[in-house]
Amino acid sequence: MEKRANTGPFDFPAKVEDPKVRARALALLKAKGVRLPTFAELAEPALIPKDVRAALGRIGPDDAHPLNLYRVHWFNDLKRTAQVSTPEHIELPETLTGVKARIVVALGALFPMIRAHKVLAAYACLAPRLVSGRFDPARQRAVWPSTGNYCRGGMAISKILGCRGVAVLPEGMSRERFDWLGQWVSAPEDIVRTPGTESNVKEIYDRCAELARDPANEIVNQFSEFGNALGHWRCTGPALDSIFLTLRKKSRDLRLAGFVSASGSAGTLAAGDYLKDRHGTRIAVVEAVECPTLLMNGYGEHNIQGIGDKHVPLIHNVMNTDLVIGVSDQATDGLNAVFNTDAGHEFLARRLGVAPELVRSLRHFGLSSIANILGAIKMAKHGALGPDDMIVTVATDGHEMYRSELQRYLRRRHNSGELTPEVAAEVVGQHLIGAGTEHVLDATPRERERIFNLGYFTWVEQQGVALADFDRRRSQVFWRGLHDLVPQWDEMIAAFNRDSGMAAAA
């Protein structure tokens, strides 16, 4: 198989590039009964054809079924089987956060198959390649570099499409991630373990560079794939806006003051670009203080699984960022224990007066979700925000991916398999109620330039991105120009469905 030229991250698929490859993809997806959703349908699921929505009622949300592509959005209900008009969310009370600002969390655990919103990023990266004839699902393997959830999303999408997927992730990630992958891969060798843990992204890139030497491997790199950012700009941004507009109906003076998301691949941060354009919302990016890359060009190891580190993703719109907030993995590990043990639940209910229903819902918050919540609390304190100020963030995934991490934390930190009431009180007091404004950096023009320049070493020197391409990301004109790609992709998806004979199929 010949390797195509000029398929770097700035070579955007905006037209049919290889009709033969597209024809093979059409035949395969027709045989599999796959109809591809448009980005418009995932942003507004009410646009999904009625016959598709009716057929979804017969499909389980975790089945590797083509119709589950139509659940890759924020509007699934709590049972993950039906749609809601406003995305499910949790508003955290002042008794829990210690701040008067309204902190609202959208639930990524309601996404299909992987119970995490990264399946949206995986679809957004692969769909444009597929419909343009850039990726051949009949002959190529889709390689998904990740620190956990993105590669799971990629494997789910790959299985639905009938192509072979390869997950590349650090060997130190949670056991639950590998258990899930073991059930979805075509062969054990399709799980590629790289050295290290959450911070070791460079090692992932190195392994992908080796895999890329084989033209049968198509590297779908979330850290440099602009489809990741555009999927979140088009789908996650409007979903969060829908939550805000719903809440503002009851509180007319409410303003969307902030959006918070951990760095990770920086895809979710693009939802902040959408919200800033709509409401002037300030964008805060969270990272681990144990690896303060954005805060101080630092390095290190941490356990806030799902947020990456040690580099600045190519798709991070750094020059539109307003705050950088550091959160410790001691806080996320500890609160993961409080949120998911009987002793922790008892403390929250008895000492803080947290409602039982809210206590039960804390299972929707995984490690990076807790980091986002702590980042929102710190943002509220740093900005002295009040009850008319709303900060929105996302719970990327839920606790089910971190049960083994909870047990490891209890054994390592407290020499037992249980959380005591005393430790619960200590963790909440120190890391939740006591969360302060340390490790909060205002992203002044000078700081934005520093962070932007830091990305040079990864993308230009290591990964071979052209300097001119790297530099044009400084301007918001570049980022707004990318938005024009999304309706083009929707037209290409619609044409693909029509040509495959699946346009009107359920």
Short mmCIF file of C-alpha atoms in Angstrom, two decimals:
data_model
loop_
_atom_site.label_atom_id
_atom_site.label_comp_id
_atom_site.label_asym_id
_atom_site.label_seq_id
_atom_site.Cartn_x
_atom_site.Cartn_y
_atom_site.Cartn_z
CA MET A 1 0.00 0.00 0.00
CA GLU A 2 1.40 3.39 -1.00
CA LYS A 3 1.61 6.13 1.59
CA ARG A 4 -0.23 9.29 0.61
CA ALA A 5 1.66 12.57 0.72
CA ASN A 6 0.58 15.87 2.30
CA THR A 7 -1.63 14.46 5.02
CA GLY A 8 -0.27 16.48 7.92
CA PRO A 9 -2.50 18.15 10.51
CA PHE A 10 -2.89 21.31 8.41
CA ASP A 11 -3.95 19.43 5.29
CA PHE A 12 -7.65 19.49 6.08
CA PRO A 13 -9.92 16.95 4.33
CA ALA A 14 -12.41 19.23 2.59
CA LYS A 15 -13.14 17.33 -0.62
CA VAL A 16 -13.01 13.82 -2.04
CA GLU A 17 -9.32 13.01 -2.38
CA ASP A 18 -9.28 9.38 -3.50
CA PRO A 19 -12.47 8.10 -5.20
CA LYS A 20 -11.24 4.49 -5.11
CA VAL A 21 -10.66 4.57 -1.37
CA ARG A 22 -14.02 6.25 -0.87
CA ALA A 23 -15.71 3.58 -3.00
CA ARG A 24 -14.26 0.81 -0.83
CA ALA A 25 -15.43 2.65 2.27
CA LEU A 26 -18.91 3.04 0.79
CA ALA A 27 -19.13 -0.68 0.08
CA LEU A 28 -17.93 -1.65 3.56
CA LEU A 29 -20.27 0.69 5.42
CA LYS A 30 -23.21 -0.35 3.27
CA ALA A 31 -22.48 -3.98 4.13
CA LYS A 32 -22.28 -3.07 7.82
CA GLY A 33 -25.48 -1.02 7.68
CA VAL A 34 -23.73 2.15 8.83
CA ARG A 35 -25.29 5.58 8.35
CA LEU A 36 -22.99 8.39 9.49
CA PRO A 37 -24.44 11.24 11.58
CA THR A 38 -23.64 14.79 10.61
CA PHE A 39 -22.14 17.21 13.11
CA ALA A 40 -25.39 19.17 12.95
CA GLU A 41 -27.31 16.08 14.07
CA LEU A 42 -24.91 15.49 16.97
CA ALA A 43 -25.16 19.15 17.99
CA GLU A 44 -28.97 19.10 17.74
CA PRO A 45 -30.20 15.52 18.10
CA ALA A 46 -33.77 16.63 17.32
CA LEU A 47 -32.54 16.74 13.71
CA ILE A 48 -31.82 13.00 13.73
CA PRO A 49 -34.36 11.24 11.45
CA LYS A 50 -37.40 9.87 13.27
CA ASP A 51 -36.85 6.35 11.99
CA VAL A 52 -33.34 6.35 13.45
CA ARG A 53 -34.56 7.61 16.82
CA ALA A 54 -37.32 5.01 16.86
CA ALA A 55 -34.86 2.21 16.07
CA LEU A 56 -32.50 3.35 18.82
CA GLY A 57 -35.06 2.24 21.38
CA ARG A 58 -34.22 -1.36 20.49
CA ILE A 59 -30.44 -0.91 20.84
CA GLY A 60 -28.49 -1.00 24.09
CA PRO A 61 -26.25 2.05 24.67
CA ASP A 62 -23.15 -0.12 25.06
CA ASP A 63 -23.71 -2.30 22.00
CA ALA A 64 -21.26 -2.12 19.10
CA HIS A 65 -24.17 -1.22 16.83
CA PRO A 66 -24.11 1.36 14.01
CA LEU A 67 -27.10 3.19 15.44
CA ASN A 68 -25.13 4.04 18.56
CA LEU A 69 -23.30 6.61 16.46
CA TYR A 70 -26.52 8.59 16.92
CA ARG A 71 -25.96 8.63 20.68
CA VAL A 72 -22.55 10.30 20.37
CA HIS A 73 -23.86 13.57 21.82
CA TRP A 74 -24.60 15.35 25.11
CA PHE A 75 -28.38 14.92 25.01
CA ASN A 76 -28.71 11.34 26.32
CA ASP A 77 -30.90 10.85 29.37
CA LEU A 78 -29.69 9.34 32.64
CA LYS A 79 -30.53 5.84 31.41
CA ARG A 80 -28.54 6.55 28.21
CA THR A 81 -31.39 5.25 26.06
CA ALA A 82 -33.51 8.33 25.23
CA GLN A 83 -32.93 12.00 24.43
CA VAL A 84 -33.53 15.05 26.59
CA SER A 85 -34.09 18.63 25.47
CA THR A 86 -31.36 20.01 27.75
CA PRO A 87 -28.21 18.00 28.50
CA GLU A 88 -28.19 16.28 31.88
CA HIS A 89 -26.10 18.22 34.36
CA ILE A 90 -25.40 18.61 38.05
CA GLU A 91 -25.30 21.96 39.85
CA LEU A 92 -23.04 21.79 42.87
CA PRO A 93 -24.32 23.62 45.98
CA GLU A 94 -22.34 26.13 48.00
CA THR A 95 -22.28 23.65 50.89
CA LEU A 96 -20.05 21.44 48.75
CA THR A 97 -18.00 24.01 46.82
CA GLY A 98 -17.63 26.75 49.39
CA VAL A 99 -18.33 29.43 46.75
CA LYS A 100 -21.44 31.41 45.87
CA ALA A 101 -20.88 31.14 42.12
CA ARG A 102 -23.04 28.53 40.41
CA ILE A 103 -20.87 25.63 39.30
CA VAL A 104 -22.60 23.37 36.76
CA VAL A 105 -21.19 20.10 35.44
CA ALA A 106 -22.28 18.37 32.21
CA LEU A 107 -22.11 14.56 32.38
CA GLY A 108 -19.82 12.79 29.94
CA ALA A 109 -20.60 9.39 31.49
CA LEU A 110 -23.87 9.33 29.52
CA PHE A 111 -22.14 8.88 26.16
CA PRO A 112 -22.54 5.46 24.54
CA MET A 113 -20.17 2.48 24.60
CA ILE A 114 -17.33 4.03 26.60
CA ARG A 115 -19.31 6.18 29.10
CA ALA A 116 -17.06 9.15 28.31
CA HIS A 117 -17.29 12.09 25.94
CA LYS A 118 -14.06 11.18 24.15
CA VAL A 119 -16.07 9.01 21.77
CA LEU A 120 -17.27 12.30 20.24
CA ALA A 121 -13.66 13.37 19.67
CA ALA A 122 -12.85 10.02 18.05
CA TYR A 123 -15.78 10.29 15.66
CA ALA A 124 -14.96 13.92 14.84
CA CYS A 125 -11.40 12.96 13.93
CA LEU A 126 -12.23 9.92 11.79
CA ALA A 127 -15.43 10.91 9.96
CA PRO A 128 -13.84 13.63 7.74
CA ARG A 129 -11.01 11.25 6.80
CA LEU A 130 -13.52 8.54 5.96
CA VAL A 131 -15.87 10.52 3.72
CA SER A 132 -13.02 12.25 1.87
CA GLY A 133 -11.35 8.99 0.87
CA ARG A 134 -8.34 9.70 3.06
CA PHE A 135 -8.84 6.61 5.24
CA ASP A 136 -9.52 3.13 3.87
CA PRO A 137 -11.39 1.10 6.52
CA ALA A 138 -11.17 -2.00 4.32
CA ARG A 139 -7.35 -1.98 4.19
CA GLN A 140 -6.00 0.30 6.92
CA ARG A 141 -5.82 0.21 10.70
CA ALA A 142 -6.89 3.30 12.64
CA VAL A 143 -4.29 4.00 15.34
CA TRP A 144 -5.59 5.90 18.37
CA PRO A 145 -2.89 7.52 20.57
CA SER A 146 -4.31 8.36 23.97
CA THR A 147 -3.97 8.37 27.73
CA GLY A 148 -7.10 6.30 28.03
CA ASN A 149 -10.57 7.40 26.96
CA TYR A 150 -9.86 8.63 23.44
CA CYS A 151 -8.41 5.31 22.38
CA ARG A 152 -11.44 3.56 23.87
CA GLY A 153 -13.69 5.85 21.83
CA GLY A 154 -11.60 5.16 18.76
CA MET A 155 -11.83 1.41 19.24
CA ALA A 156 -15.62 1.65 19.60
CA ILE A 157 -15.92 3.70 16.40
CA SER A 158 -13.55 1.33 14.58
CA LYS A 159 -15.55 -1.73 15.58
CA ILE A 160 -18.81 -0.16 14.38
CA LEU A 161 -17.24 0.73 11.03
CA GLY A 162 -15.81 -2.74 10.60
CA CYS A 163 -12.19 -1.62 10.46
CA ARG A 164 -9.30 -2.66 12.67
CA GLY A 165 -8.29 -0.26 15.43
CA VAL A 166 -5.09 -0.04 17.46
CA ALA A 167 -5.04 1.57 20.93
CA VAL A 168 -1.79 3.21 22.04
CA LEU A 169 -1.66 4.27 25.70
CA PRO A 170 0.72 4.32 28.69
CA GLU A 171 1.09 1.06 30.56
CA GLY A 172 0.45 2.79 33.90
CA MET A 173 -3.16 3.77 33.18
CA SER A 174 -6.04 2.33 35.20
CA ARG A 175 -6.73 -1.39 35.04
CA GLU A 176 -10.33 -0.71 34.00
CA ARG A 177 -9.18 0.93 30.76
CA PHE A 178 -7.25 -2.18 29.75
CA ASP A 179 -10.08 -4.47 30.83
CA TRP A 180 -12.47 -2.55 28.58
CA LEU A 181 -10.05 -2.59 25.66
CA GLY A 182 -9.58 -6.31 26.04
CA GLN A 183 -13.28 -6.80 25.29
CA TRP A 184 -13.29 -4.60 22.18
CA VAL A 185 -10.04 -5.20 20.28
CA SER A 186 -9.75 -7.61 17.38
CA ALA A 187 -6.50 -9.10 18.75
CA PRO A 188 -4.42 -8.60 21.93
CA GLU A 189 -1.60 -7.01 19.94
CA ASP A 190 -3.97 -4.16 19.06
CA ILE A 191 -3.37 -2.81 22.57
CA VAL A 192 0.04 -1.10 22.49
CA ARG A 193 1.41 -0.18 25.92
CA THR A 194 3.97 2.62 26.07
CA PRO A 195 6.28 3.45 29.01
CA GLY A 196 5.05 5.62 31.84
CA THR A 197 1.77 7.07 33.00
CA GLU A 198 -0.44 10.08 32.38
CA SER A 199 2.38 12.55 31.69
CA ASN A 200 4.27 10.41 29.20
CA VAL A 201 2.74 11.66 25.95
CA LYS A 202 6.09 11.92 24.13
CA GLU A 203 6.52 8.15 24.47
CA ILE A 204 3.12 7.71 22.79
CA TYR A 205 4.25 9.91 19.89
CA ASP A 206 7.45 7.92 19.51
CA ARG A 207 5.56 4.63 19.26
CA CYS A 208 3.13 6.13 16.76
CA ALA A 209 6.06 7.32 14.64
CA GLU A 210 7.21 3.70 14.45
CA LEU A 211 3.72 2.50 13.53
CA ALA A 212 3.37 5.21 10.88
CA ARG A 213 6.20 3.67 8.87
CA ASP A 214 3.69 1.05 7.79
CA PRO A 215 1.24 2.68 5.33
CA ALA A 216 -1.45 0.31 6.59
CA ASN A 217 -1.48 2.31 9.84
CA GLU A 218 -3.33 5.63 9.88
CA ILE A 219 -2.41 7.65 12.98
CA VAL A 220 -5.44 9.57 14.23
CA ASN A 221 -3.70 11.83 16.73
CA GLN A 222 -6.17 13.68 18.95
CA PHE A 223 -3.47 16.13 20.08
CA SER A 224 -2.94 17.47 16.56
CA GLU A 225 -6.19 16.55 14.79
CA PHE A 226 -8.22 19.73 14.36
CA GLY A 227 -11.37 17.66 13.89
CA ASN A 228 -11.16 17.01 17.64
CA ALA A 229 -11.42 20.72 18.43
CA LEU A 230 -14.04 21.35 15.76
CA GLY A 231 -16.24 18.51 17.02
CA HIS A 232 -16.28 20.06 20.47
CA TRP A 233 -16.74 23.57 19.11
CA ARG A 234 -19.75 22.43 17.06
CA CYS A 235 -21.30 19.97 19.55
CA THR A 236 -20.02 20.49 23.10
CA GLY A 237 -20.13 24.28 22.95
CA PRO A 238 -23.82 24.47 21.96
CA ALA A 239 -24.70 21.73 24.48
CA LEU A 240 -23.18 23.74 27.34
CA ASP A 241 -24.84 26.87 26.01
CA SER A 242 -28.18 25.02 26.11
CA ILE A 243 -27.67 24.28 29.82
CA PHE A 244 -26.87 27.93 30.52
CA LEU A 245 -29.86 29.24 28.59
CA THR A 246 -32.16 26.82 30.41
CA LEU A 247 -30.91 27.97 33.82
CA ARG A 248 -31.09 31.62 32.82
CA LYS A 249 -34.83 31.29 32.21
CA LYS A 250 -35.22 31.12 36.00
CA SER A 251 -32.40 33.55 36.81
CA ARG A 252 -32.51 36.43 34.35
CA ASP A 253 -29.37 38.08 35.74
CA LEU A 254 -27.28 34.94 35.35
CA ARG A 255 -24.16 35.32 33.23
CA LEU A 256 -21.88 32.60 31.90
CA ALA A 257 -18.72 33.86 33.54
CA GLY A 258 -16.42 30.90 33.05
CA PHE A 259 -15.71 27.65 31.27
CA VAL A 260 -13.22 25.20 32.75
CA SER A 261 -11.58 22.17 31.17
CA ALA A 262 -8.39 20.23 31.78
CA SER A 263 -5.79 20.45 29.06
CA GLY A 264 -5.74 16.83 27.86
CA SER A 265 -5.75 16.95 24.07
CA ALA A 266 -7.27 20.48 24.27
CA GLY A 267 -10.23 19.37 22.16
CA THR A 268 -12.83 20.11 24.82
CA LEU A 269 -11.31 23.55 25.36
CA ALA A 270 -12.66 24.52 21.92
CA ALA A 271 -16.13 24.53 23.48
CA GLY A 272 -14.85 27.54 25.39
CA ASP A 273 -14.14 29.34 22.11
CA TYR A 274 -17.80 28.89 21.20
CA LEU A 275 -18.99 30.15 24.59
CA LYS A 276 -16.62 33.13 24.55
CA ASP A 277 -17.94 34.23 21.16
CA ARG A 278 -21.51 33.91 22.43
CA HIS A 279 -21.24 35.26 25.97
CA GLY A 280 -17.76 36.64 26.56
CA THR A 281 -17.07 33.63 28.79
CA ARG A 282 -13.56 33.37 30.24
CA ILE A 283 -11.70 30.15 29.47
CA ALA A 284 -9.68 28.36 32.15
CA VAL A 285 -7.41 25.40 31.45
CA VAL A 286 -6.59 22.94 34.25
CA GLU A 287 -3.41 20.93 34.68
CA ALA A 288 -1.72 18.97 37.48
CA VAL A 289 0.56 20.96 39.77
CA GLU A 290 2.77 17.87 39.85
CA CYS A 291 3.48 18.51 36.16
CA PRO A 292 3.10 22.30 35.72
CA THR A 293 3.77 22.55 32.00
CA LEU A 294 1.55 25.54 31.26
CA LEU A 295 2.03 27.18 34.65
CA MET A 296 5.83 27.26 34.59
CA ASN A 297 7.24 25.17 31.72
CA GLY A 298 7.51 22.37 34.26
CA TYR A 299 7.51 18.60 34.19
CA GLY A 300 6.75 15.65 36.44
CA GLU A 301 4.38 12.74 37.01
CA HIS A 302 0.79 12.75 38.21
CA ASN A 303 -2.33 10.59 38.44
CA ILE A 304 -5.12 12.83 37.13
CA GLN A 305 -5.81 10.33 34.39
CA GLY A 306 -7.16 11.79 31.18
CA ILE A 307 -5.47 15.21 31.11
CA GLY A 308 -2.09 14.48 29.53
CA ASP A 309 0.84 16.84 30.16
CA LYS A 310 4.45 17.77 29.42
CA HIS A 311 3.48 19.45 26.15
CA VAL A 312 1.08 21.95 24.59
CA PRO A 313 -1.33 20.24 22.15
CA LEU A 314 -1.24 21.60 18.62
CA ILE A 315 -5.01 22.12 18.69
CA HIS A 316 -4.93 24.22 21.89
CA ASN A 317 -6.02 27.77 21.04
CA VAL A 318 -3.56 29.18 23.55
CA MET A 319 -4.05 32.82 22.56
CA ASN A 320 -7.71 32.62 23.57
CA THR A 321 -7.02 31.22 27.06
CA ASP A 322 -7.67 33.43 30.10
CA LEU A 323 -6.55 31.39 33.11
CA VAL A 324 -4.30 28.43 33.89
CA ILE A 325 -5.23 26.56 37.07
CA GLY A 326 -3.15 23.93 38.82
CA VAL A 327 -4.84 21.09 40.73
CA SER A 328 -3.03 18.41 42.73
CA ASP A 329 -3.55 14.71 42.18
CA GLN A 330 -3.59 14.40 45.96
CA ALA A 331 -6.86 16.33 45.81
CA THR A 332 -8.39 14.27 42.99
CA ASP A 333 -7.29 10.93 44.48
CA GLY A 334 -8.63 11.93 47.89
CA LEU A 335 -11.95 13.26 46.66
CA ASN A 336 -12.39 10.19 44.46
CA ALA A 337 -12.36 8.25 47.74
CA VAL A 338 -14.77 10.62 49.46
CA PHE A 339 -17.20 10.63 46.54
CA ASN A 340 -17.28 6.84 46.20
CA THR A 341 -17.19 5.30 49.68
CA ASP A 342 -19.79 4.91 52.40
CA ALA A 343 -17.65 6.86 54.87
CA GLY A 344 -17.27 9.70 52.41
CA HIS A 345 -20.97 9.76 51.62
CA GLU A 346 -21.85 9.78 55.32
CA PHE A 347 -19.52 12.70 55.96
CA LEU A 348 -20.92 14.74 53.08
CA ALA A 349 -24.50 14.14 54.14
CA ARG A 350 -24.05 14.50 57.90
CA ARG A 351 -21.45 17.25 58.17
CA LEU A 352 -22.07 19.28 55.01
CA GLY A 353 -25.77 18.61 54.56
CA VAL A 354 -25.38 17.45 50.96
CA ALA A 355 -28.67 16.03 49.66
CA PRO A 356 -28.76 12.21 49.26
CA GLU A 357 -29.61 12.47 45.57
CA LEU A 358 -26.53 14.61 44.94
CA VAL A 359 -24.34 12.28 46.99
CA ARG A 360 -25.43 9.37 44.80
CA SER A 361 -24.72 11.35 41.63
CA LEU A 362 -21.07 11.87 42.57
CA ARG A 363 -20.33 8.52 40.91
CA HIS A 364 -20.48 10.43 37.61
CA PHE A 365 -17.18 12.17 38.44
CA GLY A 366 -13.91 10.47 37.50
CA LEU A 367 -10.46 11.81 38.31
CA SER A 368 -10.27 14.44 35.55
CA SER A 369 -13.89 15.41 36.27
CA ILE A 370 -12.96 16.15 39.88
CA ALA A 371 -10.01 18.19 38.62
CA ASN A 372 -12.36 20.25 36.47
CA ILE A 373 -14.65 20.88 39.45
CA LEU A 374 -11.73 21.98 41.61
CA GLY A 375 -10.58 24.23 38.79
CA ALA A 376 -14.04 25.82 38.70
CA ILE A 377 -13.93 26.42 42.46
CA LYS A 378 -10.52 28.03 42.18
CA MET A 379 -11.70 30.16 39.27
CA ALA A 380 -14.67 31.36 41.31
CA LYS A 381 -12.46 32.30 44.26
CA HIS A 382 -9.82 33.93 42.10
CA GLY A 383 -12.41 36.08 40.36
CA ALA A 384 -14.54 36.72 43.48
CA LEU A 385 -17.56 35.49 41.52
CA GLY A 386 -21.04 35.70 43.03
CA PRO A 387 -24.45 34.04 42.79
CA ASP A 388 -25.23 35.62 39.40
CA ASP A 389 -22.07 34.10 37.92
CA MET A 390 -22.12 30.62 36.42
CA ILE A 391 -19.10 28.47 35.66
CA VAL A 392 -19.69 25.46 33.45
CA THR A 393 -17.43 22.46 33.15
CA VAL A 394 -17.60 18.83 32.06
CA ALA A 395 -17.32 15.48 33.81
CA THR A 396 -15.32 13.66 31.16
CA ASP A 397 -16.07 10.23 32.60
CA GLY A 398 -17.32 8.56 35.77
CA HIS A 399 -15.88 6.60 38.67
CA GLU A 400 -16.26 3.19 36.98
CA MET A 401 -12.91 3.70 35.24
CA TYR A 402 -11.11 4.29 38.55
CA ARG A 403 -12.26 1.69 41.08
CA SER A 404 -8.80 0.13 41.11
CA GLU A 405 -7.26 3.58 41.58
CA LEU A 406 -9.46 4.09 44.63
CA GLN A 407 -8.21 0.87 46.22
CA ARG A 408 -4.62 1.73 45.38
CA TYR A 409 -5.04 5.15 46.95
CA LEU A 410 -6.48 3.73 50.16
CA ARG A 411 -3.71 1.16 50.49
CA ARG A 412 -0.95 3.62 49.65
CA ARG A 413 -2.10 6.64 51.63
CA HIS A 414 -3.95 5.11 54.55
CA ASN A 415 -2.63 1.56 54.92
CA SER A 416 -6.11 0.08 54.75
CA GLY A 417 -8.81 -0.79 52.27
CA GLU A 418 -11.31 1.64 53.77
CA LEU A 419 -11.73 5.38 54.14
CA THR A 420 -12.16 6.53 57.71
CA PRO A 421 -14.45 9.43 58.71
CA GLU A 422 -11.42 11.31 59.97
CA VAL A 423 -9.63 11.06 56.65
CA ALA A 424 -12.80 12.04 54.79
CA ALA A 425 -13.02 15.20 56.90
CA GLU A 426 -9.36 15.95 56.29
CA VAL A 427 -9.61 15.52 52.51
CA VAL A 428 -12.75 17.65 52.17
CA GLY A 429 -11.40 20.35 54.45
CA GLN A 430 -8.07 20.59 52.71
CA HIS A 431 -8.92 20.01 49.07
CA LEU A 432 -12.59 20.93 48.57
CA ILE A 433 -13.79 23.53 51.06
CA GLY A 434 -10.21 24.65 51.55
CA ALA A 435 -9.32 24.93 47.86
CA GLY A 436 -7.47 28.20 47.50
CA THR A 437 -6.24 30.49 44.76
CA GLU A 438 -2.68 29.22 44.70
CA HIS A 439 -1.48 27.87 41.35
CA VAL A 440 -3.84 30.18 39.43
CA LEU A 441 -2.22 32.13 36.61
CA ASP A 442 -3.83 34.98 34.68
CA ALA A 443 -3.01 34.37 31.03
CA THR A 444 -1.76 37.85 30.17
CA PRO A 445 -0.53 38.48 26.62
CA ARG A 446 3.01 37.75 27.81
CA GLU A 447 2.00 34.46 29.44
CA ARG A 448 0.03 33.41 26.36
CA GLU A 449 3.11 34.02 24.22
CA ARG A 450 5.24 31.96 26.60
CA ILE A 451 2.84 29.01 26.53
CA PHE A 452 2.37 29.25 22.79
CA ASN A 453 6.14 29.30 22.21
CA LEU A 454 6.58 26.25 24.43
CA GLY A 455 4.66 24.21 21.87
CA TYR A 456 7.41 24.87 19.30
CA PHE A 457 9.67 22.21 20.77
CA THR A 458 7.07 19.45 20.46
CA TRP A 459 5.50 20.30 17.13
CA VAL A 460 8.21 21.92 15.04
CA GLU A 461 11.40 20.35 16.38
CA GLN A 462 10.07 16.89 17.30
CA GLN A 463 7.02 16.31 15.10
CA GLY A 464 8.08 18.19 11.97
CA VAL A 465 5.23 20.71 11.67
CA ALA A 466 6.15 23.57 9.34
CA LEU A 467 7.03 26.72 11.26
CA ALA A 468 4.64 28.85 9.18
CA ASP A 469 1.77 26.49 9.99
CA PHE A 470 2.69 26.47 13.66
CA ASP A 471 2.81 30.26 13.83
CA ARG A 472 -0.48 30.97 12.08
CA ARG A 473 -2.27 29.47 15.09
CA ARG A 474 -1.49 32.69 16.97
CA SER A 475 -4.33 34.50 15.21
CA GLN A 476 -8.01 34.02 15.99
CA VAL A 477 -8.59 34.49 12.27
CA PHE A 478 -7.05 31.05 11.77
CA TRP A 479 -9.29 29.40 14.37
CA ARG A 480 -12.48 31.05 13.14
CA GLY A 481 -11.57 30.07 9.60
CA LEU A 482 -11.53 26.41 10.69
CA HIS A 483 -15.22 26.66 11.56
CA ASP A 484 -16.07 26.80 7.87
CA LEU A 485 -14.89 23.21 7.54
CA VAL A 486 -17.74 21.79 9.62
CA PRO A 487 -20.62 22.51 7.19
CA GLN A 488 -18.41 21.22 4.37
CA TRP A 489 -17.91 17.98 6.30
CA ASP A 490 -21.65 17.72 6.87
CA GLU A 491 -22.26 18.01 3.15
CA MET A 492 -19.66 15.32 2.52
CA ILE A 493 -21.24 13.05 5.15
CA ALA A 494 -24.68 13.51 3.61
CA ALA A 495 -23.31 12.70 0.16
CA PHE A 496 -21.52 9.64 1.54
CA ASN A 497 -24.74 8.35 3.12
CA ARG A 498 -26.60 8.94 -0.11
CA ASP A 499 -23.99 7.13 -2.20
CA SER A 500 -23.84 4.19 0.21
CA GLY A 501 -27.62 3.81 0.01
CA MET A 502 -27.96 4.49 3.74
CA ALA A 503 -29.36 8.03 3.60
CA ALA A 504 -32.92 6.98 4.41
CA ALA A 505 -32.11 3.80 6.32
CA ALA A 506 -32.63 3.32 10.03
#
